[in-house]
Amino acid sequence: MSSSATGHRRIDRAIGALAFPALGALIAEPLFLIADSAMIGHLGASPLAGLAVAGAILQTAVGLMVFLAYSTTPLVARRRGAGDLTGAVQAGIDGLWLALGIGIVVGGLLWALTDPLVAAFDLDAATAVHARTYLAISCLGVPAMLLVFAASGLLRGLMDTRTPLIVATIAFAANVVLNWVFIYVLGWGVAGSAWGTVIAQWGMVAVYLAVIARHAKRAGVGPLPHRDGLGHAGRSGGWLFIRTIGLRAALLATLFAATSHGTAATAGYQVVFTIFSTAAFALDALAIAAQALVGEAHGSRDEARARAVVKRCIFWAVGCGVGIGVVLAATSPVIGRVFTNDAAVLAMLPAAILTLGISLPLGGFVFVLDGVLMGAGDARYLAWTSLVNLAVYLPALWALTTAAPAGTAGLVALTAGFTIVFMLARAVTLGLRARGDRWLVLGA
């Protein structure tokens, strides 16, 4: 067996050891949304459309803070790669405190602005009521969601993706049971869905804190943050915050376009992009592996390993994109029935889901390179190019929305706009960077 093949197998094993557990943990978040969508969808189109709007607002606000995980993982991994376990765990503790503070502020602001945020969308009265209800209650879970980001980032940096998998699995099971009881048994409807998710999220936090306390004790790290560490976490996350603004703005613009086509189109958007989120998080498991392994390779000053990790992660991500895309294409005529029984919505879904499936190999390429550059600490480049990608996408979205009629063609156009046009712009900017060596800055 050649040394190249042996090296590939060794790296593939390292990728798999991180990616497979990360897969379960990552898809837990969209599975929460799938559970909500599936249960609420059977209450009618208006509750489902309300959930779509409230979920988009919530995910936009919370998603902007995903830097709490994405900046923590490479920092912890770099210090671990350099042999500084105490510094690695302390960086994670600092991230937890930053997450708590930001979570309290963001949750409070969302609650105070619930009415004007929902009013910004073109909704009928019934849909708006459902959206306000879900969003107002969900604000209580915002600090928990951000703490989960930071905690999972710490553990991934320590090369532990199994604990997040276990925590996410238990939380998902609890969420499904709670939602079923609150929505159907107690008859709380949309409010019951929100309460079930909030309770499950805080349960995740409790388990994470117990696990991290053990790591801190072994590393000799106290529970309090360091001022310098908080500042570093804030600075390293600032560029990733800008990067995420570009991504979330693209998603939000797509939702605005969907609402302009009516309630059925908005509900259809919710189904398609719920499926997209699930597929994206599944592919992102490889990006998490790349992020941690590239960060560790940088910390240990191993350029050859960093480049090898990139090549193998791209190989597996594109392959997984093909596999998931084939499954979606095969099930596109029937998968919509999992989410709704509304005839108008069901008529739109097969073609849009097929379009989504075709785009996923491209998505796999994009997600992995995004993770690679995060792991390398190339956050400034990610920030500026996210704005460039958005500038390319918005005119294309406007043209697609204007040209396509309402109904099936409109939903297909929206799906193609985001999953093909926007992702292609990202693939170009990320691919150009990865081909060079400016992202390779070795050392802790």
CSV table of C-alpha atoms in Angstrom, one decimal:
chain,number,residue,atom,x,y,z
A,1,MET,CA,0.0,0.0,0.0
A,2,SER,CA,1.4,3.4,-0.9
A,3,SER,CA,2.3,6.0,1.7
A,4,SER,CA,-0.2,8.3,0.1
A,5,ALA,CA,-3.1,5.8,0.5
A,6,THR,CA,-2.0,5.2,4.1
A,7,GLY,CA,-2.0,8.9,4.8
A,8,HIS,CA,-5.4,9.3,3.3
A,9,ARG,CA,-6.8,6.5,5.5
A,10,ARG,CA,-5.3,8.0,8.6
A,11,ILE,CA,-6.8,11.4,7.8
A,12,ASP,CA,-10.1,9.8,6.9
A,13,ARG,CA,-10.2,8.0,10.2
A,14,ALA,CA,-9.6,11.3,12.0
A,15,ILE,CA,-12.3,13.1,10.0
A,16,GLY,CA,-14.8,10.3,10.6
A,17,ALA,CA,-14.1,10.2,14.4
A,18,LEU,CA,-15.1,13.9,14.5
A,19,ALA,CA,-17.6,14.1,11.7
A,20,PHE,CA,-19.9,11.2,12.5
A,21,PRO,CA,-20.7,12.3,16.1
A,22,ALA,CA,-20.8,15.9,15.0
A,23,LEU,CA,-23.4,14.9,12.4
A,24,GLY,CA,-25.9,13.8,15.1
A,25,ALA,CA,-25.3,16.9,17.1
A,26,LEU,CA,-25.5,19.3,14.2
A,27,ILE,CA,-28.8,17.9,12.8
A,28,ALA,CA,-30.4,18.2,16.3
A,29,GLU,CA,-31.0,21.9,15.7
A,30,PRO,CA,-32.9,21.5,12.4
A,31,LEU,CA,-34.6,18.4,13.9
A,32,PHE,CA,-36.1,20.7,16.6
A,33,LEU,CA,-37.4,22.8,13.7
A,34,ILE,CA,-38.6,19.7,11.8
A,35,ALA,CA,-40.5,18.5,14.9
A,36,ASP,CA,-42.1,21.9,15.3
A,37,SER,CA,-42.9,22.2,11.6
A,38,ALA,CA,-44.4,18.7,11.3
A,39,MET,CA,-46.6,19.1,14.4
A,40,ILE,CA,-47.6,22.7,13.7
A,41,GLY,CA,-48.1,22.0,10.0
A,42,HIS,CA,-51.0,19.6,10.7
A,43,LEU,CA,-52.8,22.5,12.4
A,44,GLY,CA,-53.0,24.4,9.1
A,45,ALA,CA,-51.2,26.7,6.7
A,46,SER,CA,-51.5,29.8,8.9
A,47,PRO,CA,-49.8,28.3,12.0
A,48,LEU,CA,-47.0,26.8,9.7
A,49,ALA,CA,-46.5,30.2,7.9
A,50,GLY,CA,-46.4,31.9,11.3
A,51,LEU,CA,-43.7,29.5,12.5
A,52,ALA,CA,-41.8,30.2,9.3
A,53,VAL,CA,-41.6,33.9,10.0
A,54,ALA,CA,-40.9,33.6,13.7
A,55,GLY,CA,-38.4,30.9,13.1
A,56,ALA,CA,-36.6,33.0,10.5
A,57,ILE,CA,-36.4,36.0,12.8
A,58,LEU,CA,-35.2,33.8,15.7
A,59,GLN,CA,-32.6,31.9,13.6
A,60,THR,CA,-31.4,35.2,12.1
A,61,ALA,CA,-30.8,36.7,15.5
A,62,VAL,CA,-29.3,33.6,17.1
A,63,GLY,CA,-27.4,32.6,13.9
A,64,LEU,CA,-25.6,35.9,13.9
A,65,MET,CA,-24.0,34.7,17.2
A,66,VAL,CA,-22.8,31.4,15.8
A,67,PHE,CA,-19.3,32.9,16.0
A,68,LEU,CA,-19.5,31.8,19.7
A,69,ALA,CA,-18.9,28.3,18.5
A,70,TYR,CA,-17.0,29.0,15.3
A,71,SER,CA,-14.4,31.3,16.9
A,72,THR,CA,-14.1,29.1,20.0
A,73,THR,CA,-13.4,25.8,18.2
A,74,PRO,CA,-10.2,26.8,16.3
A,75,LEU,CA,-8.9,28.8,19.2
A,76,VAL,CA,-9.2,25.8,21.6
A,77,ALA,CA,-7.9,23.4,18.9
A,78,ARG,CA,-4.8,25.6,18.2
A,79,ARG,CA,-3.9,25.8,21.9
A,80,ARG,CA,-4.5,22.1,22.3
A,81,GLY,CA,-2.3,21.4,19.2
A,82,ALA,CA,0.4,23.6,20.8
A,83,GLY,CA,0.2,21.5,24.0
A,84,ASP,CA,-1.5,24.2,26.1
A,85,LEU,CA,-4.5,22.4,27.6
A,86,THR,CA,-5.0,24.9,30.4
A,87,GLY,CA,-5.2,27.8,27.9
A,88,ALA,CA,-7.5,25.8,25.6
A,89,VAL,CA,-10.1,25.2,28.4
A,90,GLN,CA,-9.8,28.7,29.7
A,91,ALA,CA,-10.6,30.0,26.2
A,92,GLY,CA,-13.7,27.9,26.2
A,93,ILE,CA,-14.8,29.2,29.7
A,94,ASP,CA,-14.3,32.8,28.4
A,95,GLY,CA,-16.6,32.0,25.5
A,96,LEU,CA,-19.3,30.7,27.8
A,97,TRP,CA,-19.4,33.9,29.8
A,98,LEU,CA,-19.5,35.9,26.6
A,99,ALA,CA,-22.3,33.8,25.3
A,100,LEU,CA,-24.4,34.3,28.5
A,101,GLY,CA,-24.0,38.1,28.4
A,102,ILE,CA,-24.9,38.3,24.7
A,103,GLY,CA,-27.8,35.9,25.1
A,104,ILE,CA,-29.4,37.9,27.8
A,105,VAL,CA,-29.2,41.1,25.7
A,106,VAL,CA,-30.3,39.5,22.4
A,107,GLY,CA,-33.2,37.7,24.1
A,108,GLY,CA,-34.4,40.9,25.8
A,109,LEU,CA,-34.2,42.9,22.6
A,110,LEU,CA,-36.1,40.3,20.6
A,111,TRP,CA,-38.9,40.2,23.2
A,112,ALA,CA,-39.2,43.9,23.2
A,113,LEU,CA,-39.2,44.1,19.4
A,114,THR,CA,-41.5,41.1,18.7
A,115,ASP,CA,-44.5,43.2,17.4
A,116,PRO,CA,-42.5,45.4,15.0
A,117,LEU,CA,-40.4,42.5,13.7
A,118,VAL,CA,-43.4,40.5,12.8
A,119,ALA,CA,-45.2,43.5,11.3
A,120,ALA,CA,-42.3,44.0,8.9
A,121,PHE,CA,-43.5,40.9,7.0
A,122,ASP,CA,-46.5,40.9,4.7
A,123,LEU,CA,-48.7,38.6,6.8
A,124,ASP,CA,-52.4,38.1,7.2
A,125,ALA,CA,-53.8,38.7,10.7
A,126,ALA,CA,-54.1,35.0,11.7
A,127,THR,CA,-50.5,34.2,10.6
A,128,ALA,CA,-49.2,37.3,12.4
A,129,VAL,CA,-50.7,36.1,15.7
A,130,HIS,CA,-49.0,32.8,15.5
A,131,ALA,CA,-45.7,34.4,14.6
A,132,ARG,CA,-45.8,36.8,17.5
A,133,THR,CA,-46.7,34.0,20.0
A,134,TYR,CA,-43.9,31.7,18.9
A,135,LEU,CA,-41.3,34.4,18.8
A,136,ALA,CA,-42.2,36.0,22.2
A,137,ILE,CA,-42.0,32.7,24.1
A,138,SER,CA,-38.8,31.6,22.2
A,139,CYS,CA,-36.9,34.6,23.5
A,140,LEU,CA,-36.6,32.9,26.8
A,141,GLY,CA,-34.4,30.2,25.1
A,142,VAL,CA,-32.0,32.6,23.4
A,143,PRO,CA,-29.4,32.6,26.2
A,144,ALA,CA,-29.5,28.8,26.3
A,145,MET,CA,-29.0,28.6,22.5
A,146,LEU,CA,-25.9,30.8,22.7
A,147,LEU,CA,-24.5,28.9,25.6
A,148,VAL,CA,-24.9,25.7,23.6
A,149,PHE,CA,-23.0,27.3,20.8
A,150,ALA,CA,-20.1,28.1,23.1
A,151,ALA,CA,-20.1,24.8,25.0
A,152,SER,CA,-20.1,22.7,21.8
A,153,GLY,CA,-17.3,24.9,20.4
A,154,LEU,CA,-15.2,24.2,23.4
A,155,LEU,CA,-15.7,20.5,23.2
A,156,ARG,CA,-15.1,20.3,19.5
A,157,GLY,CA,-11.8,22.1,20.0
A,158,LEU,CA,-10.9,19.4,22.4
A,159,MET,CA,-11.7,16.9,19.7
A,160,ASP,CA,-14.8,15.7,21.6
A,161,THR,CA,-17.8,15.5,19.3
A,162,ARG,CA,-19.4,12.6,21.1
A,163,THR,CA,-20.7,14.6,24.1
A,164,PRO,CA,-22.6,17.1,21.9
A,165,LEU,CA,-24.1,14.1,20.0
A,166,ILE,CA,-25.4,12.5,23.3
A,167,VAL,CA,-26.7,15.8,24.6
A,168,ALA,CA,-28.5,16.7,21.3
A,169,THR,CA,-30.1,13.2,21.0
A,170,ILE,CA,-31.5,13.4,24.5
A,171,ALA,CA,-32.7,17.0,24.0
A,172,PHE,CA,-34.4,16.1,20.7
A,173,ALA,CA,-36.3,13.2,22.2
A,174,ALA,CA,-37.4,15.4,25.1
A,175,ASN,CA,-38.4,18.2,22.7
A,176,VAL,CA,-40.7,15.8,20.7
A,177,VAL,CA,-42.4,14.5,23.8
A,178,LEU,CA,-42.9,18.0,25.3
A,179,ASN,CA,-44.2,19.4,22.0
A,180,TRP,CA,-46.7,16.6,21.5
A,181,VAL,CA,-48.0,17.0,25.1
A,182,PHE,CA,-48.2,20.8,24.9
A,183,ILE,CA,-49.6,21.1,21.3
A,184,TYR,CA,-52.0,18.2,21.2
A,185,VAL,CA,-52.8,17.1,24.8
A,186,LEU,CA,-52.9,20.5,26.4
A,187,GLY,CA,-54.1,22.2,23.2
A,188,TRP,CA,-51.6,25.1,23.4
A,189,GLY,CA,-50.9,25.1,19.6
A,190,VAL,CA,-48.0,27.2,18.5
A,191,ALA,CA,-47.3,28.3,22.1
A,192,GLY,CA,-46.8,24.7,23.1
A,193,SER,CA,-44.3,24.2,20.4
A,194,ALA,CA,-42.3,27.2,21.6
A,195,TRP,CA,-42.4,26.1,25.3
A,196,GLY,CA,-41.3,22.6,24.5
A,197,THR,CA,-38.2,23.8,22.6
A,198,VAL,CA,-37.3,26.3,25.3
A,199,ILE,CA,-37.3,23.7,28.1
A,200,ALA,CA,-35.3,21.3,26.0
A,201,GLN,CA,-32.7,24.0,25.3
A,202,TRP,CA,-32.1,24.8,28.9
A,203,GLY,CA,-31.8,21.1,29.7
A,204,MET,CA,-29.0,20.9,27.2
A,205,VAL,CA,-27.2,23.8,28.9
A,206,ALA,CA,-27.4,22.0,32.3
A,207,VAL,CA,-25.7,18.9,30.9
A,208,TYR,CA,-23.0,20.8,29.0
A,209,LEU,CA,-22.1,22.8,32.1
A,210,ALA,CA,-21.7,19.6,34.1
A,211,VAL,CA,-19.4,18.1,31.5
A,212,ILE,CA,-17.3,21.3,31.1
A,213,ALA,CA,-16.8,21.6,34.8
A,214,ARG,CA,-15.0,18.2,34.8
A,215,HIS,CA,-12.7,19.4,32.0
A,216,ALA,CA,-12.0,22.6,33.9
A,217,LYS,CA,-11.1,20.7,37.1
A,218,ARG,CA,-8.7,18.4,35.2
A,219,ALA,CA,-7.0,21.4,33.5
A,220,GLY,CA,-6.8,23.4,36.7
A,221,VAL,CA,-9.1,26.1,35.3
A,222,GLY,CA,-11.5,28.1,37.5
A,223,PRO,CA,-15.1,29.0,36.6
A,224,LEU,CA,-14.5,32.7,36.1
A,225,PRO,CA,-13.5,34.4,32.8
A,226,HIS,CA,-10.3,36.3,32.2
A,227,ARG,CA,-10.6,39.9,30.9
A,228,ASP,CA,-8.0,39.3,28.2
A,229,GLY,CA,-9.8,36.1,27.1
A,230,LEU,CA,-13.1,37.9,26.8
A,231,GLY,CA,-11.5,40.6,24.7
A,232,HIS,CA,-9.8,38.0,22.5
A,233,ALA,CA,-13.0,36.0,22.1
A,234,GLY,CA,-14.9,39.2,21.1
A,235,ARG,CA,-12.3,40.3,18.6
A,236,SER,CA,-11.9,36.9,16.9
A,237,GLY,CA,-15.7,36.6,16.7
A,238,GLY,CA,-16.3,40.1,15.3
A,239,TRP,CA,-15.2,39.2,11.8
A,240,LEU,CA,-17.3,36.0,11.9
A,241,PHE,CA,-20.2,38.1,13.1
A,242,ILE,CA,-20.0,40.1,9.9
A,243,ARG,CA,-19.7,36.9,7.8
A,244,THR,CA,-22.8,35.6,9.4
A,245,ILE,CA,-24.7,38.9,8.7
A,246,GLY,CA,-24.1,38.3,5.0
A,247,LEU,CA,-25.4,34.7,5.2
A,248,ARG,CA,-28.5,35.6,7.3
A,249,ALA,CA,-29.3,38.6,5.2
A,250,ALA,CA,-29.5,36.3,2.2
A,251,LEU,CA,-31.8,33.9,4.0
A,252,LEU,CA,-34.0,36.7,5.2
A,253,ALA,CA,-34.2,38.3,1.8
A,254,THR,CA,-35.3,34.9,0.4
A,255,LEU,CA,-38.0,34.7,3.0
A,256,PHE,CA,-39.2,38.3,2.2
A,257,ALA,CA,-39.5,37.2,-1.4
A,258,ALA,CA,-41.5,34.2,-0.4
A,259,THR,CA,-44.0,36.2,1.7
A,260,SER,CA,-44.7,38.5,-1.2
A,261,HIS,CA,-46.1,35.4,-3.0
A,262,GLY,CA,-48.7,34.7,-0.3
A,263,THR,CA,-49.3,32.3,2.7
A,264,ALA,CA,-49.0,29.1,0.7
A,265,ALA,CA,-45.6,30.1,-0.8
A,266,THR,CA,-44.4,31.1,2.7
A,267,ALA,CA,-45.4,27.7,4.1
A,268,GLY,CA,-43.7,26.0,1.1
A,269,TYR,CA,-40.6,28.0,1.8
A,270,GLN,CA,-40.7,26.8,5.4
A,271,VAL,CA,-40.8,23.1,4.3
A,272,VAL,CA,-38.0,23.4,1.7
A,273,PHE,CA,-35.6,25.4,3.8
A,274,THR,CA,-36.3,23.2,6.8
A,275,ILE,CA,-35.1,20.3,4.6
A,276,PHE,CA,-32.2,22.5,3.4
A,277,SER,CA,-31.2,23.2,7.0
A,278,THR,CA,-31.1,19.6,7.9
A,279,ALA,CA,-29.0,18.7,4.8
A,280,ALA,CA,-26.7,21.7,5.4
A,281,PHE,CA,-26.0,20.7,9.0
A,282,ALA,CA,-25.4,17.2,8.0
A,283,LEU,CA,-22.8,18.3,5.4
A,284,ASP,CA,-21.4,20.8,8.0
A,285,ALA,CA,-20.4,17.9,10.1
A,286,LEU,CA,-17.4,17.6,7.8
A,287,ALA,CA,-16.8,21.3,8.1
A,288,ILE,CA,-16.6,20.9,11.9
A,289,ALA,CA,-14.1,18.1,11.5
A,290,ALA,CA,-12.1,20.3,9.1
A,291,GLN,CA,-12.3,23.3,11.4
A,292,ALA,CA,-10.9,21.3,14.4
A,293,LEU,CA,-8.3,19.4,12.5
A,294,VAL,CA,-7.0,22.4,10.6
A,295,GLY,CA,-6.9,24.4,13.8
A,296,GLU,CA,-4.9,21.7,15.5
A,297,ALA,CA,-2.5,21.4,12.5
A,298,HIS,CA,-1.9,25.1,12.6
A,299,GLY,CA,-1.2,25.0,16.3
A,300,SER,CA,1.3,22.2,15.8
A,301,ARG,CA,2.8,24.0,12.7
A,302,ASP,CA,2.0,21.0,10.4
A,303,GLU,CA,1.3,22.6,7.0
A,304,ALA,CA,1.2,19.3,5.1
A,305,ARG,CA,-1.4,17.8,7.4
A,306,ALA,CA,-3.6,21.0,7.1
A,307,ARG,CA,-3.6,20.7,3.3
A,308,ALA,CA,-4.3,17.0,3.3
A,309,VAL,CA,-7.2,17.5,5.7
A,310,VAL,CA,-8.7,20.1,3.2
A,311,LYS,CA,-8.4,17.7,0.3
A,312,ARG,CA,-10.0,14.8,2.0
A,313,CYS,CA,-12.8,16.8,3.6
A,314,ILE,CA,-13.7,18.3,0.1
A,315,PHE,CA,-13.8,14.8,-1.3
A,316,TRP,CA,-16.2,13.5,1.3
A,317,ALA,CA,-18.4,16.6,1.4
A,318,VAL,CA,-19.0,16.6,-2.4
A,319,GLY,CA,-19.7,12.8,-2.2
A,320,CYS,CA,-22.1,13.2,0.7
A,321,GLY,CA,-23.8,16.1,-1.2
A,322,VAL,CA,-24.4,13.7,-4.2
A,323,GLY,CA,-25.8,11.0,-1.9
A,324,ILE,CA,-28.2,13.3,0.0
A,325,GLY,CA,-29.2,14.9,-3.3
A,326,VAL,CA,-30.2,11.6,-4.8
A,327,VAL,CA,-32.3,10.7,-1.7
A,328,LEU,CA,-34.1,14.0,-1.9
A,329,ALA,CA,-34.7,13.7,-5.7
A,330,ALA,CA,-36.2,10.2,-5.2
A,331,THR,CA,-38.5,11.3,-2.3
A,332,SER,CA,-39.4,14.7,-3.6
A,333,PRO,CA,-43.0,13.6,-4.7
A,334,VAL,CA,-43.9,12.4,-1.2
A,335,ILE,CA,-41.6,14.0,1.5
A,336,GLY,CA,-43.7,17.1,1.7
A,337,ARG,CA,-46.5,15.1,3.4
A,338,VAL,CA,-44.4,14.8,6.5
A,339,PHE,CA,-44.8,18.5,7.0
A,340,THR,CA,-48.2,19.5,5.8
A,341,ASN,CA,-51.5,18.2,4.4
A,342,ASP,CA,-52.4,21.6,2.8
A,343,ALA,CA,-53.1,20.8,-0.9
A,344,ALA,CA,-51.8,24.2,-2.2
A,345,VAL,CA,-48.5,23.8,-0.4
A,346,LEU,CA,-48.1,20.2,-1.4
A,347,ALA,CA,-48.5,21.0,-5.1
A,348,MET,CA,-45.5,23.3,-5.0
A,349,LEU,CA,-43.0,21.1,-3.1
A,350,PRO,CA,-41.8,18.3,-5.4
A,351,ALA,CA,-40.1,20.5,-8.0
A,352,ALA,CA,-38.6,22.8,-5.3
A,353,ILE,CA,-37.2,19.8,-3.3
A,354,LEU,CA,-35.8,18.3,-6.6
A,355,THR,CA,-34.0,21.6,-7.2
A,356,LEU,CA,-32.6,21.5,-3.7
A,357,GLY,CA,-31.3,18.0,-4.2
A,358,ILE,CA,-29.4,19.0,-7.4
A,359,SER,CA,-27.6,21.8,-5.5
A,360,LEU,CA,-26.3,19.8,-2.6
A,361,PRO,CA,-22.9,18.7,-4.0
A,362,LEU,CA,-22.1,22.4,-4.5
A,363,GLY,CA,-23.3,23.0,-1.0
A,364,GLY,CA,-20.9,20.4,0.4
A,365,PHE,CA,-18.0,22.0,-1.2
A,366,VAL,CA,-18.9,25.4,0.2
A,367,PHE,CA,-19.6,24.3,3.7
A,368,VAL,CA,-16.2,22.5,4.0
A,369,LEU,CA,-14.1,25.4,2.7
A,370,ASP,CA,-16.0,27.7,5.1
A,371,GLY,CA,-15.0,25.4,8.0
A,372,VAL,CA,-11.4,25.2,6.7
A,373,LEU,CA,-10.9,29.0,6.7
A,374,MET,CA,-12.5,29.3,10.1
A,375,GLY,CA,-10.2,26.7,11.5
A,376,ALA,CA,-7.3,28.6,9.9
A,377,GLY,CA,-8.4,31.8,11.6
A,378,ASP,CA,-9.0,33.5,8.2
A,379,ALA,CA,-12.1,35.3,9.6
A,380,ARG,CA,-11.5,38.7,8.0
A,381,TYR,CA,-11.5,37.2,4.5
A,382,LEU,CA,-14.8,35.3,5.3
A,383,ALA,CA,-16.3,38.6,6.5
A,384,TRP,CA,-15.6,40.7,3.5
A,385,THR,CA,-16.4,38.0,0.9
A,386,SER,CA,-19.7,37.3,2.6
A,387,LEU,CA,-20.7,40.9,1.8
A,388,VAL,CA,-19.5,40.4,-1.8
A,389,ASN,CA,-21.5,37.3,-2.1
A,390,LEU,CA,-24.6,39.1,-0.8
A,391,ALA,CA,-24.1,41.9,-3.3
A,392,VAL,CA,-24.1,39.3,-6.1
A,393,TYR,CA,-27.1,37.4,-4.8
A,394,LEU,CA,-29.6,40.2,-4.1
A,395,PRO,CA,-30.0,41.4,-7.7
A,396,ALA,CA,-30.2,37.8,-8.8
A,397,LEU,CA,-33.0,37.2,-6.2
A,398,TRP,CA,-34.9,40.3,-7.4
A,399,ALA,CA,-34.7,39.2,-11.0
A,400,LEU,CA,-35.8,35.6,-10.2
A,401,THR,CA,-38.7,36.8,-8.0
A,402,THR,CA,-39.8,39.4,-10.5
A,403,ALA,CA,-39.7,37.0,-13.5
A,404,ALA,CA,-41.2,33.9,-11.9
A,405,PRO,CA,-44.9,33.8,-11.3
A,406,ALA,CA,-46.4,32.8,-7.9
A,407,GLY,CA,-47.0,29.1,-7.3
A,408,THR,CA,-44.6,26.2,-8.1
A,409,ALA,CA,-42.4,28.3,-10.5
A,410,GLY,CA,-42.0,31.0,-7.9
A,411,LEU,CA,-40.9,28.5,-5.1
A,412,VAL,CA,-38.5,26.8,-7.5
A,413,ALA,CA,-37.0,30.1,-8.5
A,414,LEU,CA,-36.5,31.0,-4.8
A,415,THR,CA,-34.9,27.7,-4.1
A,416,ALA,CA,-32.6,27.9,-7.1
A,417,GLY,CA,-31.6,31.4,-6.2
A,418,PHE,CA,-30.4,30.6,-2.8
A,419,THR,CA,-29.0,27.0,-3.2
A,420,ILE,CA,-27.4,27.5,-6.6
A,421,VAL,CA,-26.8,31.2,-7.3
A,422,PHE,CA,-25.8,32.2,-3.8
A,423,MET,CA,-23.8,29.0,-3.2
A,424,LEU,CA,-22.0,29.4,-6.5
A,425,ALA,CA,-20.8,32.9,-5.5
A,426,ARG,CA,-19.6,31.5,-2.2
A,427,ALA,CA,-17.8,28.6,-3.9
A,428,VAL,CA,-15.9,31.0,-6.1
A,429,THR,CA,-14.7,33.2,-3.3
A,430,LEU,CA,-13.8,30.4,-0.9
A,431,GLY,CA,-12.2,28.3,-3.7
A,432,LEU,CA,-9.9,31.1,-4.8
A,433,ARG,CA,-8.7,31.6,-1.2
A,434,ALA,CA,-8.1,27.9,-0.5
A,435,ARG,CA,-6.0,27.5,-3.7
A,436,GLY,CA,-3.4,29.9,-2.3
A,437,ASP,CA,-1.4,29.9,0.9
A,438,ARG,CA,-2.5,33.2,2.6
A,439,TRP,CA,-4.8,31.2,4.9
A,440,LEU,CA,-1.9,29.2,6.2
A,441,VAL,CA,-0.8,31.1,9.3
A,442,LEU,CA,0.9,28.5,11.6
A,443,GLY,CA,1.3,28.6,15.3
A,444,ALA,CA,-1.0,29.0,18.4
